[in-house]
Tab-separated table of C-alpha atoms in Angstrom:
chain	number	residue	atom	x	y	z
A	1	MET	CA	-4.123	-15.107	24.765
A	2	LEU	CA	-2.933	-11.128	25.250
A	3	THR	CA	-1.346	-8.677	27.869
A	4	ALA	CA	0.945	-5.832	28.046
A	5	CYS	CA	5.286	-4.223	27.987
A	6	GLN	CA	8.123	-2.520	28.858
A	7	SER	CA	11.617	-2.738	30.734
A	8	VAL	CA	11.400	-4.438	34.812
A	9	PRO	CA	7.887	-5.820	34.660
A	10	THR	CA	6.885	-4.915	39.107
A	11	VAL	CA	6.248	-7.730	41.052
A	12	GLU	CA	4.504	-7.955	44.290
A	13	LYS	CA	5.837	-10.238	46.583
A	14	SER	CA	3.296	-12.419	48.417
A	15	ALA	CA	2.575	-15.100	50.354
A	16	ALA	CA	2.063	-16.715	47.760
A	17	GLU	CA	5.676	-16.798	46.742
A	18	THR	CA	8.063	-19.457	48.384
A	19	PRO	CA	11.100	-18.823	47.563
A	20	LEU	CA	13.619	-21.852	47.359
A	21	PRO	CA	16.717	-21.944	49.603
A	22	GLU	CA	19.613	-19.792	48.970
A	23	ALA	CA	22.298	-22.351	48.563
A	24	GLU	CA	18.938	-24.091	46.191
A	25	GLN	CA	18.872	-20.962	44.563
A	26	ALA	CA	22.006	-20.466	43.742
A	27	GLU	CA	23.883	-24.193	42.887
A	28	VAL	CA	21.187	-25.019	40.086
A	29	PHE	CA	19.909	-20.761	38.590
A	30	PHE	CA	19.417	-18.170	40.635
A	31	ALA	CA	22.427	-16.315	40.336
A	32	PRO	CA	23.737	-13.556	41.894
A	33	ALA	CA	23.195	-10.589	40.018
A	34	GLU	CA	27.220	-10.471	39.818
A	35	LYS	CA	27.114	-13.828	38.458
A	36	VAL	CA	24.699	-13.061	35.667
A	37	ALA	CA	26.843	-11.942	32.098
A	38	PRO	CA	26.612	-8.502	31.280
A	39	LYS	CA	25.334	-7.147	27.879
A	40	ALA	CA	28.531	-7.627	25.032
A	41	ALA	CA	30.092	-3.608	24.935
A	42	GLY	CA	31.835	-5.062	21.695
A	43	LYS	CA	30.936	-7.503	18.975
A	44	PRO	CA	26.889	-9.121	19.407
A	45	PRO	CA	26.428	-12.315	20.529
A	46	ALA	CA	26.605	-14.487	17.198
A	47	ASP	CA	23.888	-16.772	19.085
A	48	LEU	CA	19.834	-15.173	19.106
A	49	TRP	CA	19.042	-16.812	22.273
A	50	GLU	CA	22.384	-15.282	24.028
A	51	ARG	CA	21.338	-11.931	22.477
A	52	ILE	CA	18.135	-12.635	24.489
A	53	ARG	CA	19.960	-14.258	27.923
A	54	LEU	CA	21.601	-11.137	28.632
A	55	GLN	CA	19.225	-8.643	28.521
A	56	LEU	CA	16.607	-11.891	31.182
A	57	SER	CA	15.534	-9.869	34.225
A	58	TRP	CA	11.960	-12.495	35.321
A	59	GLN	CA	14.012	-15.193	35.901
A	60	SER	CA	14.347	-15.715	40.388
A	61	ILE	CA	10.628	-15.447	40.164
A	62	HIS	CA	10.162	-18.549	42.301
A	63	ASN	CA	7.033	-20.030	44.075
A	64	ASP	CA	5.433	-23.941	42.787
A	65	GLN	CA	3.715	-22.603	40.292
A	66	VAL	CA	7.409	-21.554	38.534
A	67	GLY	CA	8.334	-24.645	39.584
A	68	ARG	CA	5.455	-26.777	38.007
A	69	ALA	CA	5.791	-25.736	34.788
A	70	ARG	CA	9.407	-25.926	34.745
A	71	GLU	CA	9.631	-29.304	35.268
A	72	SER	CA	6.226	-30.167	32.265
A	73	TYR	CA	9.625	-27.836	29.961
A	74	LEU	CA	12.413	-30.138	30.952
A	75	ARG	CA	9.637	-33.317	30.195
A	76	GLN	CA	9.451	-32.507	27.027
A	77	PRO	CA	13.409	-33.540	25.333
A	78	ASN	CA	12.063	-32.020	21.308
A	79	TYR	CA	10.403	-28.616	22.785
A	80	LEU	CA	13.714	-26.783	22.676
A	81	LYS	CA	14.879	-28.514	19.217
A	82	VAL	CA	11.327	-27.216	17.672
A	83	ILE	CA	10.899	-24.290	19.317
A	84	SER	CA	14.018	-23.220	17.882
A	85	ALA	CA	13.939	-24.571	14.395
A	86	ARG	CA	10.627	-21.994	13.550
A	87	ALA	CA	12.382	-19.312	16.058
A	88	ASP	CA	14.664	-19.911	13.051
A	89	LEU	CA	12.856	-17.843	11.416
A	90	TYR	CA	10.261	-15.670	13.263
A	91	LEU	CA	12.523	-14.929	17.174
A	92	HIS	CA	15.268	-11.987	15.784
A	93	TYR	CA	11.884	-9.996	14.057
A	94	ILE	CA	10.015	-10.968	17.527
A	95	VAL	CA	13.639	-9.327	19.598
A	96	GLU	CA	13.877	-6.206	17.108
A	97	GLU	CA	10.532	-4.646	17.601
A	98	VAL	CA	10.875	-5.500	21.749
A	99	GLU	CA	13.901	-4.005	21.551
A	100	ARG	CA	12.799	-1.199	19.566
A	101	ARG	CA	10.533	-0.358	22.240
A	102	GLY	CA	12.071	-0.527	25.593
A	103	LEU	CA	10.251	-4.068	26.569
A	104	PRO	CA	11.115	-6.965	28.787
A	105	ILE	CA	12.779	-9.160	26.492
A	106	GLU	CA	10.609	-12.027	27.985
A	107	LEU	CA	7.832	-10.508	26.312
A	108	ALA	CA	9.471	-11.375	23.138
A	109	LEU	CA	9.044	-15.805	24.612
A	110	LEU	CA	5.487	-15.334	24.874
A	111	PRO	CA	4.714	-16.882	22.027
A	112	LEU	CA	7.175	-19.927	22.687
A	113	VAL	CA	3.971	-20.356	25.066
A	114	GLU	CA	1.516	-19.224	22.681
A	115	SER	CA	1.753	-21.082	19.982
A	116	THR	CA	4.819	-23.258	20.584
A	117	MET	CA	5.758	-20.014	17.670
A	118	ASN	CA	4.025	-21.542	14.878
A	119	PRO	CA	1.833	-19.122	12.850
A	120	PHE	CA	-0.363	-21.819	11.430
A	121	ALA	CA	-1.644	-22.334	15.297
A	122	THR	CA	-6.037	-22.213	15.589
A	123	SER	CA	-7.475	-22.732	19.853
A	124	SER	CA	-9.995	-24.196	19.974
A	125	GLU	CA	-11.813	-20.859	20.184
A	126	GLN	CA	-10.329	-19.589	17.329
A	127	ALA	CA	-7.481	-17.930	18.359
A	128	ALA	CA	-4.727	-18.024	15.817
A	129	GLY	CA	-1.149	-16.646	15.032
A	130	LEU	CA	1.776	-16.506	16.376
A	131	TRP	CA	0.591	-14.400	19.479
A	132	GLN	CA	-2.771	-16.520	19.356
A	133	ILE	CA	-5.020	-13.426	19.205
A	134	MET	CA	-8.375	-13.807	18.570
A	135	PRO	CA	-10.917	-12.247	15.803
A	136	ALA	CA	-13.245	-9.711	18.052
A	137	THR	CA	-9.571	-8.671	19.771
A	138	GLY	CA	-8.269	-8.752	15.964
A	139	LYS	CA	-10.132	-6.368	14.635
A	140	HIS	CA	-10.297	-3.812	18.177
A	141	LEU	CA	-6.353	-3.823	17.231
A	142	GLY	CA	-6.878	-2.981	13.383
A	143	LEU	CA	-5.730	-6.415	11.736
A	144	GLU	CA	-7.784	-7.206	8.539
A	145	GLN	CA	-9.302	-10.267	8.163
A	146	ASP	CA	-11.107	-11.929	4.874
A	147	TRP	CA	-10.815	-14.440	2.629
A	148	TRP	CA	-7.439	-13.597	1.763
A	149	TYR	CA	-5.593	-12.274	4.041
A	150	ASP	CA	-5.399	-12.937	8.240
A	151	GLY	CA	-3.446	-10.402	10.208
A	152	ARG	CA	-3.934	-12.109	13.486
A	153	ARG	CA	-1.676	-15.068	11.385
A	154	ASP	CA	0.661	-12.334	9.676
A	155	VAL	CA	4.626	-11.683	11.565
A	156	ARG	CA	5.357	-8.405	11.394
A	157	ALA	CA	1.245	-7.220	11.604
A	158	SER	CA	0.365	-9.476	14.591
A	159	THR	CA	3.603	-8.270	16.122
A	160	ARG	CA	2.553	-5.358	16.405
A	161	ALA	CA	-0.883	-4.901	17.149
A	162	ALA	CA	0.037	-7.318	20.169
A	163	LEU	CA	2.846	-4.987	21.574
A	164	ASP	CA	0.618	-2.819	21.255
A	165	TYR	CA	-1.932	-4.425	23.500
A	166	LEU	CA	0.327	-5.487	25.583
A	167	GLU	CA	1.875	-1.660	26.056
A	168	MET	CA	-1.744	-0.763	26.758
A	169	LEU	CA	-2.298	-3.895	29.506
A	170	HIS	CA	0.304	-2.416	30.806
A	171	ALA	CA	0.120	0.953	31.534
A	172	SER	CA	-4.255	0.594	32.792
A	173	LEU	CA	-3.085	-1.987	35.232
A	174	ASP	CA	-0.787	-0.811	37.767
A	175	ASN	CA	2.250	-1.467	35.615
A	176	ASP	CA	2.589	-4.777	36.551
A	177	TRP	CA	3.437	-6.995	34.033
A	178	MET	CA	2.478	-9.721	35.533
A	179	LEU	CA	-1.524	-8.451	35.696
A	180	ALA	CA	-0.245	-7.334	32.162
A	181	LEU	CA	0.076	-11.289	30.696
A	182	ALA	CA	-2.725	-12.053	32.921
A	183	ALA	CA	-5.085	-9.665	31.121
A	184	TYR	CA	-3.400	-11.174	27.305
A	185	ASN	CA	-4.664	-14.671	28.139
A	186	SER	CA	-7.818	-13.569	30.384
A	187	GLY	CA	-8.906	-10.398	29.298
A	188	LYS	CA	-8.243	-7.295	30.992
A	189	GLY	CA	-12.301	-7.530	32.395
A	190	ARG	CA	-11.691	-10.780	34.269
A	191	VAL	CA	-8.480	-8.930	35.724
A	192	LEU	CA	-9.951	-6.211	37.000
A	193	ARG	CA	-13.430	-8.453	38.859
A	194	ALA	CA	-10.563	-10.521	40.434
A	195	GLN	CA	-8.874	-7.900	41.833
A	196	LYS	CA	-12.137	-6.508	43.299
A	197	LYS	CA	-13.437	-8.810	45.138
A	198	SER	CA	-10.504	-9.376	46.299
A	199	ARG	CA	-9.694	-6.161	47.970
A	200	GLN	CA	-13.145	-6.612	49.228
A	201	ARG	CA	-11.703	-10.071	51.660
A	202	GLY	CA	-9.061	-7.992	52.244
A	203	ARG	CA	-6.343	-9.992	50.307
A	204	ALA	CA	-3.709	-8.402	47.835
A	205	THR	CA	-4.096	-7.843	44.427
A	206	ASP	CA	-1.043	-8.959	42.529
A	207	TYR	CA	-0.922	-11.414	40.266
A	208	TRP	CA	0.493	-14.131	42.742
A	209	SER	CA	-3.236	-13.562	45.308
A	210	LEU	CA	-5.298	-13.148	42.181
A	211	GLU	CA	-8.298	-16.374	41.733
A	212	LEU	CA	-8.102	-16.294	38.086
A	213	PRO	CA	-9.049	-19.146	35.908
A	214	ARG	CA	-7.012	-22.116	35.723
A	215	GLU	CA	-5.673	-21.639	32.525
A	216	THR	CA	-4.123	-17.990	33.744
A	217	ARG	CA	-2.640	-19.413	36.832
A	218	LYS	CA	-0.926	-21.192	35.456
A	219	TYR	CA	0.251	-18.817	31.626
A	220	VAL	CA	2.154	-16.629	33.482
A	221	PRO	CA	3.906	-19.555	35.711
A	222	ARG	CA	5.091	-20.539	31.720
A	223	LEU	CA	6.605	-17.956	30.269
A	224	ILE	CA	9.048	-17.635	33.747
A	225	ALA	CA	9.408	-21.049	33.668
A	226	LEU	CA	10.654	-20.982	30.060
A	227	SER	CA	12.938	-17.979	30.322
A	228	GLN	CA	14.878	-19.293	33.809
A	229	ILE	CA	15.334	-22.346	31.327
A	230	ILE	CA	16.399	-20.669	28.372
A	231	ALA	CA	19.257	-17.830	30.924
A	232	PHE	CA	20.691	-21.131	32.310
A	233	PRO	CA	19.869	-23.857	29.786
A	234	ASP	CA	23.651	-26.206	31.462
A	235	ALA	CA	21.771	-25.770	34.949
A	236	PHE	CA	19.015	-27.912	33.858
A	237	GLY	CA	20.672	-29.759	31.621
A	238	VAL	CA	19.437	-29.125	27.976
A	239	GLU	CA	20.996	-28.328	25.044
A	240	ILE	CA	19.218	-24.467	22.991
A	241	PRO	CA	19.856	-25.181	19.691
A	242	PRO	CA	21.645	-22.845	18.650
A	243	VAL	CA	19.344	-19.662	16.103
A	244	ALA	CA	21.590	-16.940	13.911
A	245	ASN	CA	21.481	-13.058	15.627
A	246	SER	CA	20.703	-11.542	12.213
A	247	PRO	CA	17.544	-11.236	10.018
A	248	PHE	CA	16.104	-13.875	8.325
A	249	PHE	CA	13.590	-12.380	6.125
A	250	ALA	CA	13.476	-8.969	4.218
A	251	VAL	CA	10.705	-6.871	2.592
A	252	ALA	CA	9.434	-7.902	-0.607
A	253	GLU	CA	7.702	-5.298	-3.014
A	254	THR	CA	4.923	-7.598	-4.966
A	255	GLY	CA	4.303	-4.581	-7.518
A	256	GLY	CA	0.298	-5.896	-7.632
A	257	GLN	CA	-1.463	-9.547	-6.984
A	258	ILE	CA	1.048	-12.718	-7.819
A	259	GLU	CA	0.216	-16.491	-7.085
A	260	MET	CA	2.102	-17.228	-4.622
A	261	ALA	CA	3.831	-20.425	-7.147
A	262	ARG	CA	4.939	-17.525	-9.470
A	263	ALA	CA	6.235	-15.454	-6.168
A	264	ALA	CA	7.999	-18.681	-5.503
A	265	ASP	CA	9.867	-19.517	-8.495
A	266	LEU	CA	10.691	-15.913	-9.214
A	267	ALA	CA	12.360	-15.668	-5.920
A	268	SER	CA	14.180	-20.067	-6.365
A	269	VAL	CA	12.548	-19.950	-2.802
A	270	GLU	CA	10.558	-23.644	-1.402
A	271	MET	CA	6.665	-23.179	-1.716
A	272	HIS	CA	6.537	-24.460	2.229
A	273	ILE	CA	8.809	-21.299	3.008
A	274	LEU	CA	7.544	-18.764	1.471
A	275	GLU	CA	4.247	-19.973	2.869
A	276	ALA	CA	6.579	-20.482	6.569
A	277	LEU	CA	7.722	-16.138	5.995
A	278	ASN	CA	3.896	-15.592	4.608
A	279	PRO	CA	1.243	-17.827	6.810
A	280	GLY	CA	-0.908	-14.350	6.817
A	281	GLN	CA	-1.775	-15.641	3.511
A	282	LEU	CA	-4.514	-17.787	2.922
A	283	ARG	CA	-5.198	-18.321	-0.909
A	284	TRP	CA	-3.533	-19.544	-3.519
A	285	ALA	CA	-1.902	-16.217	-4.445
A	286	THR	CA	-1.156	-12.693	-2.029
A	287	SER	CA	-4.667	-11.180	-1.994
A	288	PRO	CA	-5.800	-8.173	-3.862
A	289	ASP	CA	-7.192	-5.521	-1.555
A	290	THR	CA	-3.258	-5.557	0.963
A	291	THR	CA	-0.326	-4.163	1.339
A	292	GLN	CA	1.321	-5.670	-2.219
A	293	GLU	CA	4.693	-6.916	-0.083
A	294	LEU	CA	5.629	-10.267	0.411
A	295	LEU	CA	8.462	-11.626	2.891
A	296	LEU	CA	11.684	-13.632	1.598
A	297	PRO	CA	15.120	-15.063	2.758
A	298	VAL	CA	16.554	-12.544	2.885
A	299	ASP	CA	19.609	-13.555	0.251
A	300	ALA	CA	16.625	-14.088	-1.795
A	301	GLN	CA	14.730	-10.421	-1.480
A	302	GLU	CA	17.930	-9.413	-5.041
A	303	LYS	CA	16.491	-12.089	-6.790
A	304	PHE	CA	13.082	-12.173	-6.837
A	305	SER	CA	13.178	-7.497	-7.151
A	306	ALA	CA	14.283	-8.558	-10.777
A	307	GLY	CA	11.871	-11.382	-11.417
A	308	ILE	CA	8.739	-8.584	-10.406
A	309	ALA	CA	10.511	-5.898	-12.940
A	310	SER	CA	10.730	-8.246	-15.642
A	311	LEU	CA	6.706	-9.352	-14.822
A	312	THR	CA	4.490	-8.114	-17.838
A	313	GLU	CA	0.962	-7.300	-16.773
A	314	ALA	CA	0.018	-10.521	-18.455
A	315	ASP	CA	2.181	-12.034	-15.916
A	316	ARG	CA	-0.009	-10.631	-13.357
A	317	VAL	CA	-3.184	-12.309	-11.945
A	318	ARG	CA	-6.541	-10.799	-13.767
A	319	TRP	CA	-10.164	-11.548	-13.357
A	320	LYS	CA	-12.996	-12.279	-14.853
A	321	HIS	CA	-16.677	-12.439	-13.672
A	322	TYR	CA	-18.598	-14.883	-15.155
A	323	ARG	CA	-22.666	-15.185	-15.678
A	324	ILE	CA	-23.787	-19.348	-15.016
A	325	LYS	CA	-25.713	-20.533	-17.571
A	326	ARG	CA	-28.412	-22.721	-17.383
A	327	GLY	CA	-26.459	-26.641	-18.261
A	328	ASP	CA	-23.291	-25.147	-16.925
A	329	SER	CA	-20.711	-26.645	-14.297
A	330	LEU	CA	-17.721	-26.199	-12.587
A	331	ILE	CA	-16.016	-28.843	-15.896
A	332	ARG	CA	-17.513	-26.347	-18.564
A	333	ILE	CA	-16.057	-23.510	-16.881
A	334	ALA	CA	-13.068	-25.121	-16.551
A	335	ARG	CA	-12.589	-25.367	-19.413
A	336	ASN	CA	-13.731	-22.549	-21.325
A	337	PHE	CA	-10.847	-20.346	-19.862
A	338	ASN	CA	-8.411	-22.622	-19.393
A	339	THR	CA	-8.257	-23.122	-15.941
A	340	GLU	CA	-8.839	-25.857	-12.919
A	341	VAL	CA	-11.869	-26.637	-11.537
A	342	GLY	CA	-10.257	-26.703	-7.686
A	343	LEU	CA	-9.322	-23.035	-8.679
A	344	LEU	CA	-12.679	-22.747	-9.028
A	345	ARG	CA	-13.849	-24.235	-6.129
A	346	GLU	CA	-11.290	-21.756	-3.723
A	347	VAL	CA	-11.390	-18.780	-5.581
A	348	ASN	CA	-14.679	-19.088	-5.052
A	349	ASN	CA	-15.837	-20.595	-2.227
A	350	ILE	CA	-17.375	-23.123	-3.374
A	351	ARG	CA	-17.958	-26.167	-1.834
A	352	GLY	CA	-19.182	-29.753	-3.942
A	353	SER	CA	-20.161	-29.044	-7.735
A	354	ILE	CA	-23.063	-28.049	-7.190
A	355	ILE	CA	-23.607	-24.228	-8.964
A	356	ARG	CA	-26.614	-22.218	-9.835
A	357	ALA	CA	-27.961	-20.152	-13.141
A	358	GLY	CA	-27.551	-16.557	-13.400
A	359	ASP	CA	-25.141	-16.871	-10.244
A	360	THR	CA	-21.515	-14.388	-10.960
A	361	LEU	CA	-17.853	-16.502	-11.049
A	362	MET	CA	-14.597	-15.029	-10.100
A	363	ILE	CA	-12.339	-16.547	-13.151
A	364	PRO	CA	-8.965	-16.104	-12.570
A	365	TYR	CA	-7.255	-15.911	-15.726
A	366	GLY	CA	-3.281	-15.737	-17.663
A	367	SER	CA	-2.866	-18.681	-15.037
A	368	ASP	CA	-1.572	-21.412	-16.989
A	369	TRP	CA	1.333	-21.234	-14.984
A	370	ALA	CA	-0.082	-21.484	-11.976
A	371	SER	CA	-2.304	-24.271	-13.336
A	372	SER	CA	1.685	-26.044	-14.880
A	373	LEU	CA	3.050	-25.920	-11.526
A	374	ALA	CA	0.828	-24.863	-8.450
A	375	LEU	CA	-1.713	-27.456	-9.407
A	376	THR	CA	0.025	-30.308	-10.493
A	377	THR	CA	-1.659	-33.141	-10.785
A	378	ARG	CA	-2.394	-35.945	-8.382
A	379	ALA	CA	-1.838	-38.028	-10.826
A	380	GLU	CA	1.849	-36.413	-12.053
A	381	ARG	CA	2.678	-37.196	-8.223
A	382	GLU	CA	3.576	-40.427	-5.522
A	383	GLN	CA	1.414	-41.403	-3.408
A	384	ARG	CA	2.501	-41.609	0.035
A	385	SER	CA	1.520	-42.896	3.440
A	386	TYR	CA	3.078	-40.066	6.272
A	387	ARG	CA	2.585	-41.636	10.024
A	388	VAL	CA	2.617	-38.793	11.990
A	389	ARG	CA	5.603	-38.851	14.928
A	390	ARG	CA	5.921	-36.545	18.841
A	391	GLY	CA	6.865	-33.814	17.929
A	392	ASP	CA	5.446	-32.913	14.371
A	393	SER	CA	4.015	-30.362	12.602
A	394	LEU	CA	2.339	-29.180	8.624
A	395	TYR	CA	5.209	-27.194	8.427
A	396	LEU	CA	8.059	-29.632	9.430
A	397	ILE	CA	5.444	-32.565	7.378
A	398	ALA	CA	5.576	-29.997	4.257
A	399	GLY	CA	9.485	-29.384	4.262
A	400	LYS	CA	10.492	-32.574	4.255
A	401	PHE	CA	8.295	-34.086	1.528
A	402	LYS	CA	8.436	-31.006	0.165
A	403	VAL	CA	5.098	-30.277	-0.544
A	404	SER	CA	3.039	-27.290	1.272
A	405	ILE	CA	0.673	-26.806	3.745
A	406	ASN	CA	-2.111	-25.957	2.030
A	407	ASP	CA	-1.963	-28.939	-0.100
A	408	ILE	CA	-1.781	-32.077	3.063
A	409	ILE	CA	-4.725	-30.097	4.578
A	410	ALA	CA	-7.087	-29.848	1.696
A	411	TRP	CA	-5.689	-33.937	0.666
A	412	ASN	CA	-6.406	-35.169	3.947
A	413	SER	CA	-9.499	-32.752	4.548
A	414	LEU	CA	-7.481	-31.620	7.949
A	415	ASP	CA	-9.290	-28.894	10.178
A	416	PRO	CA	-5.855	-26.142	10.219
A	417	GLY	CA	-6.738	-26.073	13.798
A	418	ALA	CA	-6.768	-28.418	15.197
A	419	TYR	CA	-3.362	-30.284	15.881
A	420	LEU	CA	-1.608	-33.156	14.458
A	421	GLN	CA	-1.374	-36.421	16.466
A	422	PRO	CA	1.196	-38.583	16.911
A	423	GLY	CA	-0.131	-42.609	15.246
A	424	GLN	CA	-2.100	-39.839	12.880
A	425	ARG	CA	-2.076	-41.407	9.005
A	426	LEU	CA	-2.142	-38.753	6.272
A	427	THR	CA	-1.963	-39.384	2.747
A	428	LEU	CA	0.886	-37.235	0.772
A	429	TYR	CA	1.252	-36.337	-2.216
A	430	VAL	CA	5.008	-36.130	-3.653
A	431	GLY	CA	7.095	-35.275	-6.907
A	432	GLY	CA	5.274	-34.292	-10.019
A	433	SER	CA	6.663	-30.511	-12.126
């Protein structure tokens, strides 16, 4: 779930490595260095995959583990299509950050292995985001995590933290990228213990020689195998949909807490795109405690900034603190403050309808606009049943039906950390305002 970084991997050859025969290497993908396209001296490539391809250096590593990982990828015909669709939004930024630090470009592919480039992914062990960072590790790396916001899901914050962590692991594990990656996945302590045991038995201490957990033994080969397929797609008979070699998003200041639905309207951006670019924002409005900014498509930034400048204080999210009285109910309180019961539950983290006299509720007000746009009732929408298909994700379904990911989760009482299953039935409410 976490690793280290630099420029060219330090890989010790061991008995665990079994190179392919020379003839097969030449025919399949292990082309001699002089046959690999040199870095373009002039105009940069239009395709981001080509930019990555020109910098890959690990694709000549081969053994049985890498071979099995490669075959596993090749048995998934939709994998690269799904990855490229998500990569449109995030990969250019990650590549820029990896290059800026002078790290191996292969590290930019790590989110493909960790989360299939899905910032909403959550593992059974609660690792989250593109880089699958555990809660405790996230706190150690300075990522904020609260009811409003999770830095492990934030595209920029998680990338910074993951690359910081990878660099630290690399420096502390013999400057060996394979060991650093193993430590990212299973922990530095586990790698050091495996090295100690191997040393006591008179064996080599490189990654390929260590007795590591099954998942960690597969982890590094997956990244290497993926780099091979991206390096030589024609040799493997695969087509990788192009990804623009240009930024998809820009940073826009919000000037304060703002409802996500209002932000989408100001920027003229579909709600599912705004959520996909800002997965760290967990609620109906931006966090009041973090930097007041959102990521937006590059071409939406100017319009959004103009809209933000025109907002009055009354347009902002404002709060009342209401002490619950005997005989109160959520329905009565919502009616009195011209808001929605669902919003009161959301803001105050209430399950069900039970409230207690004497407790205090936070009530957002001045949000009639949000009620009419973001909280369209089910009665105003057409109910549809959708059957999940292979390759589907919450992100893809939300985009297809122009609804929010959070709505799909709420309508179907889904566990955000669980994977959708082919054949699974979802209830959707589409249309409306």
